[in-house]
Short mmCIF file of C-alpha atoms in Angstrom, two decimals:
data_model
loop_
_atom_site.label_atom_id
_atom_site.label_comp_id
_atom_site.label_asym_id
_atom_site.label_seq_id
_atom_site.Cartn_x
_atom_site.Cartn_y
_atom_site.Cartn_z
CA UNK A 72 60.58 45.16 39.94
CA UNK A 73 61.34 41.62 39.26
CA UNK A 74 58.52 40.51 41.13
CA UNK A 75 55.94 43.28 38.53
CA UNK A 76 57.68 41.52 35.68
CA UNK A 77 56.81 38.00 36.44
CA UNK A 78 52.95 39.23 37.44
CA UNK A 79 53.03 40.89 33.93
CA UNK A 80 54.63 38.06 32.20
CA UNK A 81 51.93 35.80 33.82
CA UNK A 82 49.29 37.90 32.40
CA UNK A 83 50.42 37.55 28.75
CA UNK A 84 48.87 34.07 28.56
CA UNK A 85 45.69 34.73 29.94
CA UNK A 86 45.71 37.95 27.42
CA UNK A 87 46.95 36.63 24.39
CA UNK A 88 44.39 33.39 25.32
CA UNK A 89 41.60 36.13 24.94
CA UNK A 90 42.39 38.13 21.93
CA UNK A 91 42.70 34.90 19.99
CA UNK A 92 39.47 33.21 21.27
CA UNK A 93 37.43 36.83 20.24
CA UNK A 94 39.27 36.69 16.57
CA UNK A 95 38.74 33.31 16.10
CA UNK A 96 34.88 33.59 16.82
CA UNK A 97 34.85 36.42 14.47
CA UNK A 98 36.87 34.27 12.11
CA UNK A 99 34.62 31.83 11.69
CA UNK A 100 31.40 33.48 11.58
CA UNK A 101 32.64 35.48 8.53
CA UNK A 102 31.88 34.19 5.24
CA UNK A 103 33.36 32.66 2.58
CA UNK A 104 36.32 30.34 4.29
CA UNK A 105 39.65 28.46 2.43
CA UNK A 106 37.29 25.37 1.60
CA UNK A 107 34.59 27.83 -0.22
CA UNK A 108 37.99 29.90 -1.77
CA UNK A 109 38.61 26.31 -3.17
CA UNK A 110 35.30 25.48 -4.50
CA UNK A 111 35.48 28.92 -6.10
CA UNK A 112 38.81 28.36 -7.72
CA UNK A 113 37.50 24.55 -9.41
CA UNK A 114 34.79 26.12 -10.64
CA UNK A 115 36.69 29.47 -12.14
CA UNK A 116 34.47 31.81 -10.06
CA UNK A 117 35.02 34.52 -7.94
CA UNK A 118 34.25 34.44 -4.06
CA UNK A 119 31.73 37.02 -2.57
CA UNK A 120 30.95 38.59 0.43
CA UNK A 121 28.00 36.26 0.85
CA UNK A 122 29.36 32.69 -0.32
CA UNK A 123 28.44 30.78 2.71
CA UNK A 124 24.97 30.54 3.42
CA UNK A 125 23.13 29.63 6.65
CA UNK A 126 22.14 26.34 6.94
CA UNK A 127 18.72 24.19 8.15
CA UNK A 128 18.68 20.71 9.16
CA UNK A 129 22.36 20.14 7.42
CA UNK A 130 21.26 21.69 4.08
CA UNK A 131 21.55 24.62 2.19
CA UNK A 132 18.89 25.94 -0.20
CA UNK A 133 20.27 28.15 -2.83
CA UNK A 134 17.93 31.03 -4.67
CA UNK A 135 17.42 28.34 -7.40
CA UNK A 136 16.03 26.46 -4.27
CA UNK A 137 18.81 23.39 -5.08
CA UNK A 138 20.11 21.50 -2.19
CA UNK A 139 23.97 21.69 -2.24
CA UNK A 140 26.74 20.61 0.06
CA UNK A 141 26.89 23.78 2.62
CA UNK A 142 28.79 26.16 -0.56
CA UNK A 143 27.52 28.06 -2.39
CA UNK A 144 28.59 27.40 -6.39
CA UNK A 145 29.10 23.09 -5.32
CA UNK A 146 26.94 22.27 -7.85
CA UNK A 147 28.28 19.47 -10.25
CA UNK A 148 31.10 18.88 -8.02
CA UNK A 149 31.94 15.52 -6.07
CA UNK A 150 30.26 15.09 -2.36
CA UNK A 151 33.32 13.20 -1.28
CA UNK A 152 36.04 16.08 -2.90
CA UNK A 153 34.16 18.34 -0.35
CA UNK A 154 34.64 16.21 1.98
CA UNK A 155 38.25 15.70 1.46
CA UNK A 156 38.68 19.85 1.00
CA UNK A 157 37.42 19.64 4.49
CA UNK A 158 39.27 17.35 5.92
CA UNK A 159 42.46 18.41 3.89
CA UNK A 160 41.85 22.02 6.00
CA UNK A 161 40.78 21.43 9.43
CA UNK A 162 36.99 21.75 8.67
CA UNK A 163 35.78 18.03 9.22
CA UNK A 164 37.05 18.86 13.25
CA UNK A 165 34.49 21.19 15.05
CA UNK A 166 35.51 24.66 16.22
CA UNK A 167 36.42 23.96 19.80
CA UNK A 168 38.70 21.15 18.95
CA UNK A 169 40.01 23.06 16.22
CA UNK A 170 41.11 25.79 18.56
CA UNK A 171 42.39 24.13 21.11
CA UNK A 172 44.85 22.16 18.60
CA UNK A 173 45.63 25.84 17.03
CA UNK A 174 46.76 26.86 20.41
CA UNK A 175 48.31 23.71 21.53
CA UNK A 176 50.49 23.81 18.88
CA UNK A 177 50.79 27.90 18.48
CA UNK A 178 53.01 27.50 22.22
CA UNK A 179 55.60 25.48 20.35
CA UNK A 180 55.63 28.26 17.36
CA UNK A 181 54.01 25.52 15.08
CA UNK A 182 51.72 27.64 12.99
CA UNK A 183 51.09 24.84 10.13
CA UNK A 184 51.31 25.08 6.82
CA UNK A 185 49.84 27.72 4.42
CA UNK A 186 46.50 26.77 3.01
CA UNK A 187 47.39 28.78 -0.15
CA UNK A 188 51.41 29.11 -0.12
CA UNK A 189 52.29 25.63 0.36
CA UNK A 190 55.31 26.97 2.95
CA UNK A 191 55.59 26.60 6.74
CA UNK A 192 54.14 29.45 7.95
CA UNK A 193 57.21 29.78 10.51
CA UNK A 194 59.25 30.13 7.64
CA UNK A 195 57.30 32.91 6.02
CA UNK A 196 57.03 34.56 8.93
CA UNK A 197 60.59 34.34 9.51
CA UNK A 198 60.90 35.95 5.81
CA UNK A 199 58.83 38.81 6.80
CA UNK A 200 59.25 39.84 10.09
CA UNK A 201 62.62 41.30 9.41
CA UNK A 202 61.19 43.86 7.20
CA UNK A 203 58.20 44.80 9.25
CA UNK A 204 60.53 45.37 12.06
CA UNK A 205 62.69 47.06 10.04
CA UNK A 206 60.15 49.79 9.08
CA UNK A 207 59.11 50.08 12.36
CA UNK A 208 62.61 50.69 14.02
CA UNK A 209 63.24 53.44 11.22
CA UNK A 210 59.72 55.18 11.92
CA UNK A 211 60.49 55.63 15.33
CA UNK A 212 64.25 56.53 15.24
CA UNK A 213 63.45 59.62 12.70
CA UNK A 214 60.33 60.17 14.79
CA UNK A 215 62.27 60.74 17.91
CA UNK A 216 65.28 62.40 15.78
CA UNK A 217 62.04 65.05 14.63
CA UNK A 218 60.16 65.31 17.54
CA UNK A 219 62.40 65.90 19.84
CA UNK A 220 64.40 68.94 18.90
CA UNK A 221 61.18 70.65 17.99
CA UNK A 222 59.44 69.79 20.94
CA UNK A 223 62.14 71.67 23.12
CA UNK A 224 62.02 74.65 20.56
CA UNK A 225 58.57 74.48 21.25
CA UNK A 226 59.35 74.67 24.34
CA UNK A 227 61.35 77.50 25.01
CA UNK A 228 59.51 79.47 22.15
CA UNK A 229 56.07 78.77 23.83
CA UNK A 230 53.30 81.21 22.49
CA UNK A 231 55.52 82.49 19.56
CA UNK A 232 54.70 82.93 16.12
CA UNK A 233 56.65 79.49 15.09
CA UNK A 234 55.17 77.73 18.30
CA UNK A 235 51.54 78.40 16.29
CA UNK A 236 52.80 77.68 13.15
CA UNK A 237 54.66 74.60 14.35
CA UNK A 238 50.80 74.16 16.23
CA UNK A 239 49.01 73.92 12.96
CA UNK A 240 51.50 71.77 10.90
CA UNK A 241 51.31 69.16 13.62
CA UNK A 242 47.48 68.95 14.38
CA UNK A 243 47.28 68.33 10.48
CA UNK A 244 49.82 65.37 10.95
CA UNK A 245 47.46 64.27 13.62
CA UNK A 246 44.12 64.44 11.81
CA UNK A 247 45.22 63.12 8.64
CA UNK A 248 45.80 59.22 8.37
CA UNK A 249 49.40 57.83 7.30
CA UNK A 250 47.84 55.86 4.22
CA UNK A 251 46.54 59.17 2.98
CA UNK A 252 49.87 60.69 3.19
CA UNK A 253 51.62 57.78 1.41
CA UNK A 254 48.91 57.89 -1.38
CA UNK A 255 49.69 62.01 -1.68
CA UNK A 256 53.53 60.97 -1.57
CA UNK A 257 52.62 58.64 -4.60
CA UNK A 258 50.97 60.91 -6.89
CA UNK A 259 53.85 63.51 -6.02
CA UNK A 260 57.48 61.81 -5.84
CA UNK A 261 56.63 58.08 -7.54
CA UNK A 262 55.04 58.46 -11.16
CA UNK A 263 51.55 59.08 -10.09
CA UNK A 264 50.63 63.07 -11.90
CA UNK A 265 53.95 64.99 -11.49
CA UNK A 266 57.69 63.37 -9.95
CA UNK A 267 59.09 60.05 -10.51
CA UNK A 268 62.01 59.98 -8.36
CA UNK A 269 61.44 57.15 -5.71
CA UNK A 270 60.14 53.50 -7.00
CA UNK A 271 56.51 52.68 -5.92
CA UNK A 272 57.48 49.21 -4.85
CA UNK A 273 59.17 47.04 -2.62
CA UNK A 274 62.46 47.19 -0.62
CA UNK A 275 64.78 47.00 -2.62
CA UNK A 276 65.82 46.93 -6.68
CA UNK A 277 65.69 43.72 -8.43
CA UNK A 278 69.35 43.94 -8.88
CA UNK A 279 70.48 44.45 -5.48
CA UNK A 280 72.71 41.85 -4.79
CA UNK A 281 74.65 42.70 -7.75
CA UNK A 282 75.60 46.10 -6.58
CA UNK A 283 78.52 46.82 -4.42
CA UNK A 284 77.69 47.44 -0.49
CA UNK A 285 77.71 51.28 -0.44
CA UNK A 286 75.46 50.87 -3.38
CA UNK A 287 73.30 48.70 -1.68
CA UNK A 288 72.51 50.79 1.29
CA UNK A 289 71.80 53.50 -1.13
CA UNK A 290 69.31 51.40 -2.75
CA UNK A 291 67.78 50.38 0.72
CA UNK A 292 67.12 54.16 1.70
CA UNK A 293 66.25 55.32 -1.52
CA UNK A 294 63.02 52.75 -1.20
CA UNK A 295 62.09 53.34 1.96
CA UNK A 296 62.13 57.05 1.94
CA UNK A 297 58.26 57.51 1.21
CA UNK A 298 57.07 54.76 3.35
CA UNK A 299 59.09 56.17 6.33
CA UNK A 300 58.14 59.44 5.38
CA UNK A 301 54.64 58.94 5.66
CA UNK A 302 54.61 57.20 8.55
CA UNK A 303 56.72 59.65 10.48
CA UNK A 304 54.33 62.94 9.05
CA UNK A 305 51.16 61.20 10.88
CA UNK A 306 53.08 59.82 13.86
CA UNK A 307 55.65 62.87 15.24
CA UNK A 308 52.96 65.24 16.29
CA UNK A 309 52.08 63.31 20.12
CA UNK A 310 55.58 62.37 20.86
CA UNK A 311 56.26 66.51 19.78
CA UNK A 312 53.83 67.60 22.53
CA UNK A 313 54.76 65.10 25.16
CA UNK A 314 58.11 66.83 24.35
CA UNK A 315 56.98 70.32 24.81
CA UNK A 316 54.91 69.37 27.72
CA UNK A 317 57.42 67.88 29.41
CA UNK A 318 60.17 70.66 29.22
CA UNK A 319 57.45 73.41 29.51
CA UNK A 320 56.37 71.64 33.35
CA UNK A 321 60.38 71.17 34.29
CA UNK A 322 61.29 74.94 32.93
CA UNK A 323 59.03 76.45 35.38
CA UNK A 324 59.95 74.40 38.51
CA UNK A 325 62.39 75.87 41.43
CA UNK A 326 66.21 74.08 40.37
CA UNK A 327 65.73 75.95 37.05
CA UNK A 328 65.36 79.44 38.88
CA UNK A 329 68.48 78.46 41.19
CA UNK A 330 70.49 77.36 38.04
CA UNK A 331 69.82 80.79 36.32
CA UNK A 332 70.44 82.90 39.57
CA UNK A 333 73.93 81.19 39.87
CA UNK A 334 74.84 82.59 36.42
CA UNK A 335 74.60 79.79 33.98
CA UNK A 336 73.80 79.66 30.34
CA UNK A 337 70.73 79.10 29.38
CA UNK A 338 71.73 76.34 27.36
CA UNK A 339 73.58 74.67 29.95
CA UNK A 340 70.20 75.28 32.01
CA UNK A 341 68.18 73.55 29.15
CA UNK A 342 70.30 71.11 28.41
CA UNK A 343 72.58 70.30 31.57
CA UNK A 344 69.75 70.15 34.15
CA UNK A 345 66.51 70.37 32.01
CA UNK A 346 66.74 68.25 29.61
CA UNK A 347 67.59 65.08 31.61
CA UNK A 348 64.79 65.32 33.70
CA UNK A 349 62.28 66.32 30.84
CA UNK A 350 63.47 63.17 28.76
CA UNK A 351 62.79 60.64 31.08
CA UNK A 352 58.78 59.95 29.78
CA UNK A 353 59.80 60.35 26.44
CA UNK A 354 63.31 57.77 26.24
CA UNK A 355 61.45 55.55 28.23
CA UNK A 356 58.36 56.05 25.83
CA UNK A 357 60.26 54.41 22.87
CA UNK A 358 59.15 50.90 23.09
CA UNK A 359 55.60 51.75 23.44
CA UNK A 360 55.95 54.22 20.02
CA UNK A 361 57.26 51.28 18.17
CA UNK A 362 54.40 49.21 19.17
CA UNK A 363 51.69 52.19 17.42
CA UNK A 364 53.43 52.13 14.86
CA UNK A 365 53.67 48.09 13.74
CA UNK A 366 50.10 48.49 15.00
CA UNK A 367 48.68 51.06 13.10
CA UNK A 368 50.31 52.73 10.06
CA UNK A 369 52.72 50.40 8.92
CA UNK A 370 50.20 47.70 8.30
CA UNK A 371 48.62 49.60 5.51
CA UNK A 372 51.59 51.48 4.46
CA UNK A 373 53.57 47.71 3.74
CA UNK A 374 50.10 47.16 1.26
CA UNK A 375 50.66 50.73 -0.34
CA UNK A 376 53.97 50.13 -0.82
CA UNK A 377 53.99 46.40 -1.99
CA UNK A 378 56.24 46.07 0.78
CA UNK A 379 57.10 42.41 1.66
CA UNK A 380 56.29 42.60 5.53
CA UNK A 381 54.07 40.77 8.14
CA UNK A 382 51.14 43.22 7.14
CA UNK A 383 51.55 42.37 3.50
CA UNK A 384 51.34 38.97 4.24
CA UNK A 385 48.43 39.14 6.89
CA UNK A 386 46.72 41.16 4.48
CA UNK A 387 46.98 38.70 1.46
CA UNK A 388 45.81 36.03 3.74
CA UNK A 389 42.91 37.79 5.20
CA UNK A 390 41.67 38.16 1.03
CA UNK A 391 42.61 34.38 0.50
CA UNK A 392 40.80 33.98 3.80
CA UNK A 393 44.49 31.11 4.85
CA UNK A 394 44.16 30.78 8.05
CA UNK A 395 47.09 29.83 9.11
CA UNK A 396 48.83 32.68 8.40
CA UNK A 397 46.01 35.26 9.40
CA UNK A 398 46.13 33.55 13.07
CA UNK A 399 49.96 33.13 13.09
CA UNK A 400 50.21 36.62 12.05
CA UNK A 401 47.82 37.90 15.17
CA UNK A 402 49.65 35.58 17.85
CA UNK A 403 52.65 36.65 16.82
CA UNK A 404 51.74 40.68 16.68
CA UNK A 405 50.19 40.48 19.88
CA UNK A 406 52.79 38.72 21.92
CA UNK A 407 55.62 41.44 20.32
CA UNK A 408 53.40 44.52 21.58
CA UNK A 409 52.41 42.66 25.00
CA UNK A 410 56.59 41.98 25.45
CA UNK A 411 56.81 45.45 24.41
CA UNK A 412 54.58 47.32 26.48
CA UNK A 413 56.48 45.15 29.17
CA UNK A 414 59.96 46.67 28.03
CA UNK A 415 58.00 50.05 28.15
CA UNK A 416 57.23 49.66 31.90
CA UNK A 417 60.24 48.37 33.25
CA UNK A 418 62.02 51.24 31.49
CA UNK A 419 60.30 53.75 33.24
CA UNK A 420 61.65 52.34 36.53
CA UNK A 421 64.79 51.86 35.52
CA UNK A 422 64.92 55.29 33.77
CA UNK A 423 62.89 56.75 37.01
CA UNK A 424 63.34 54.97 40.15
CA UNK A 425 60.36 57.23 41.58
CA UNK A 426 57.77 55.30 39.68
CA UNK A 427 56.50 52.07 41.40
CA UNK A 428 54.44 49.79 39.53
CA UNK A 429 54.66 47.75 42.72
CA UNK A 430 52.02 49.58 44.77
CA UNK A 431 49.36 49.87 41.55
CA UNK A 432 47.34 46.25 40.98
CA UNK A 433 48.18 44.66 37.61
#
């Protein structure tokens, strides 16, 4: 095992190496960058889709068939204040040597400074990650706490009327995206057409460090109880099945039979011999649940929510186009879920000894 977990750790570099040379490409093909989002705020103008346009021999015509400085909406402004915009972020450096100091410093953790936030970006990142995390850990705990128990009554009620029923509620979890559920969750419980009994924003009240400690947790809960509700309605439905699936194949196997023809329970059979062996997949399952769901959902569910987390903050900096931040955000993403999907593995042998990653090629 020790020997799979260095191979694996070995083939985080190369990986995360890849997924930020493919985003940075992107990156920097897509129009209008932090020196346009400049321009655009001197001259009080908003920036479109289309603000950088292609350039010939070094110049750019614009429909008015002016020749500007490579930005669109540059008219009237200084040569040499474009110049220092690009120098000031990164842009008078061509993309190769840019990338190579992004990375070179990105193995120390020095992500730079925000183009648009004037903080370290370790700092915010340090500001944010907590509650990102936070969200996540608290999807997956009630996940597993709902999944779990219904997936053995599942289970043992296979075929029944609340096995279909049960059937139906979950395939509409499935199908229907987390976002959609928080926006339903809105117009229901927080002032949108009917309720207004949880707050639409952030983590916690405004005066939360003025109330007492059993106050406080209240507080905590009582914001995160639509965010974590709509993240666990789209997410329980696969880790139900696995559930069911997993008791149904260990139900019907031979140590079951012997259990009942000794004269046991059928609870102790379910949940003195069953269950242990049924559980394995889905205990040693959890890290890889938590990485769906800081992958997926709770991106757009921390913008929903105005909830001050890493996706908040990537998302901001994707509009503002600071790239700092929107590269910071991805290394740092990435190398969580690649530790994590690490954890993952090495659980299941430790939880299962009969698995061997050793024999399979990484």
């Amino acid at each position: 095992m020790i020997a799979y977990a260095i191979r694996r750790i070995l083939l985080i570099v190369p990986t995360l190496f890849a997924i930020m040379v493919v985003n940075f490409v992107i990156v920097q093909a897509a129009p209008g960058g932090p020196v346009q989002q400049m321009i655009s705020r001197l001259k009080g103008t908003t920036v479109g889709a289309t603000e950088r346009v292609s350039t010939a021999g070094g110049e750019i015509k614009t429909p008015s068939g002016s020749e500007e400085s490579g930005y669109r909406g540059a008219r009237g402004l200084d040569p040499a204040l474009i110049k220092e915009l690009e120098k000031q972020y990164g842009f008078d450096k061509p993309p190769l040597e840019r990338f190579y100091l992004m990375m070179r410093n990105y193995l120390t953790f020095d992500f730079g400074t925000s183009f648009f936030r004037d903080r370290r970006v370790i700092d915010l990142i340090k500001d944010k990650l907590p509650v990102s995390i936070s969200i996540g850990l608290w999807t997956t705990l009630v996940t597993y706490l709902v999944s779990i128990p219904l997936g053995i009554r599942k289970a043992v009620r296979d075929g029944s009327r609340f096995d279909v029923w049960t059937s139906t509620v979950i395939i509409v979890g499935y199908a229907v995206p987390s976002f959609l559920f928080a926006v339903l969750l809105i117009v229901l419980f927080a002032g949108g057409s009917y309720l207004s009994i949880f707050p639409l924003r952030g983590l916690v009240s405004d005066n939360w460090s003025a109330l007492s400690w059993p106050m406080r947790i209240a507080d905590y809960f009582w914001h995160i109880a639509l965010p974590i509700t709509a993240l666990v309605i789209s997410g329980f439905a696969t880790l139900t099945m696995l559930t069911k699936n997993c008791f149904l194949e260990e139900i019907n196997k031979q140590y079951v039979l012997t259990a009942r023809s000794k004269g046991l329970t059928e609870r102790r059979v379910l949940y003195g011999h069953v269950f242990r062996n049924a559980m394995l997949l889905v205990v040693a399952g959890f890290p890889a649940a938590l990485i769906g769901i800081l992958f997926t959902g709770s991106l757009l569910i921390e913008v929903i929510f105005s909830l001050d987390g890493l996706g908040l903050l990537g998302f901001e900096a994707a509009i503002n186009r600071d790239y700092p931040i929107m590269f910071s955000t991805l290394y740092v993403f990435t190398l969580i879920g690649l530790l994590l999907k690490l954890v993952s593995d090495l659980t299941y042998m430790v939880i299962d000894p009969r698995i061997d990653f050793e024999t399979r090629r990484v």
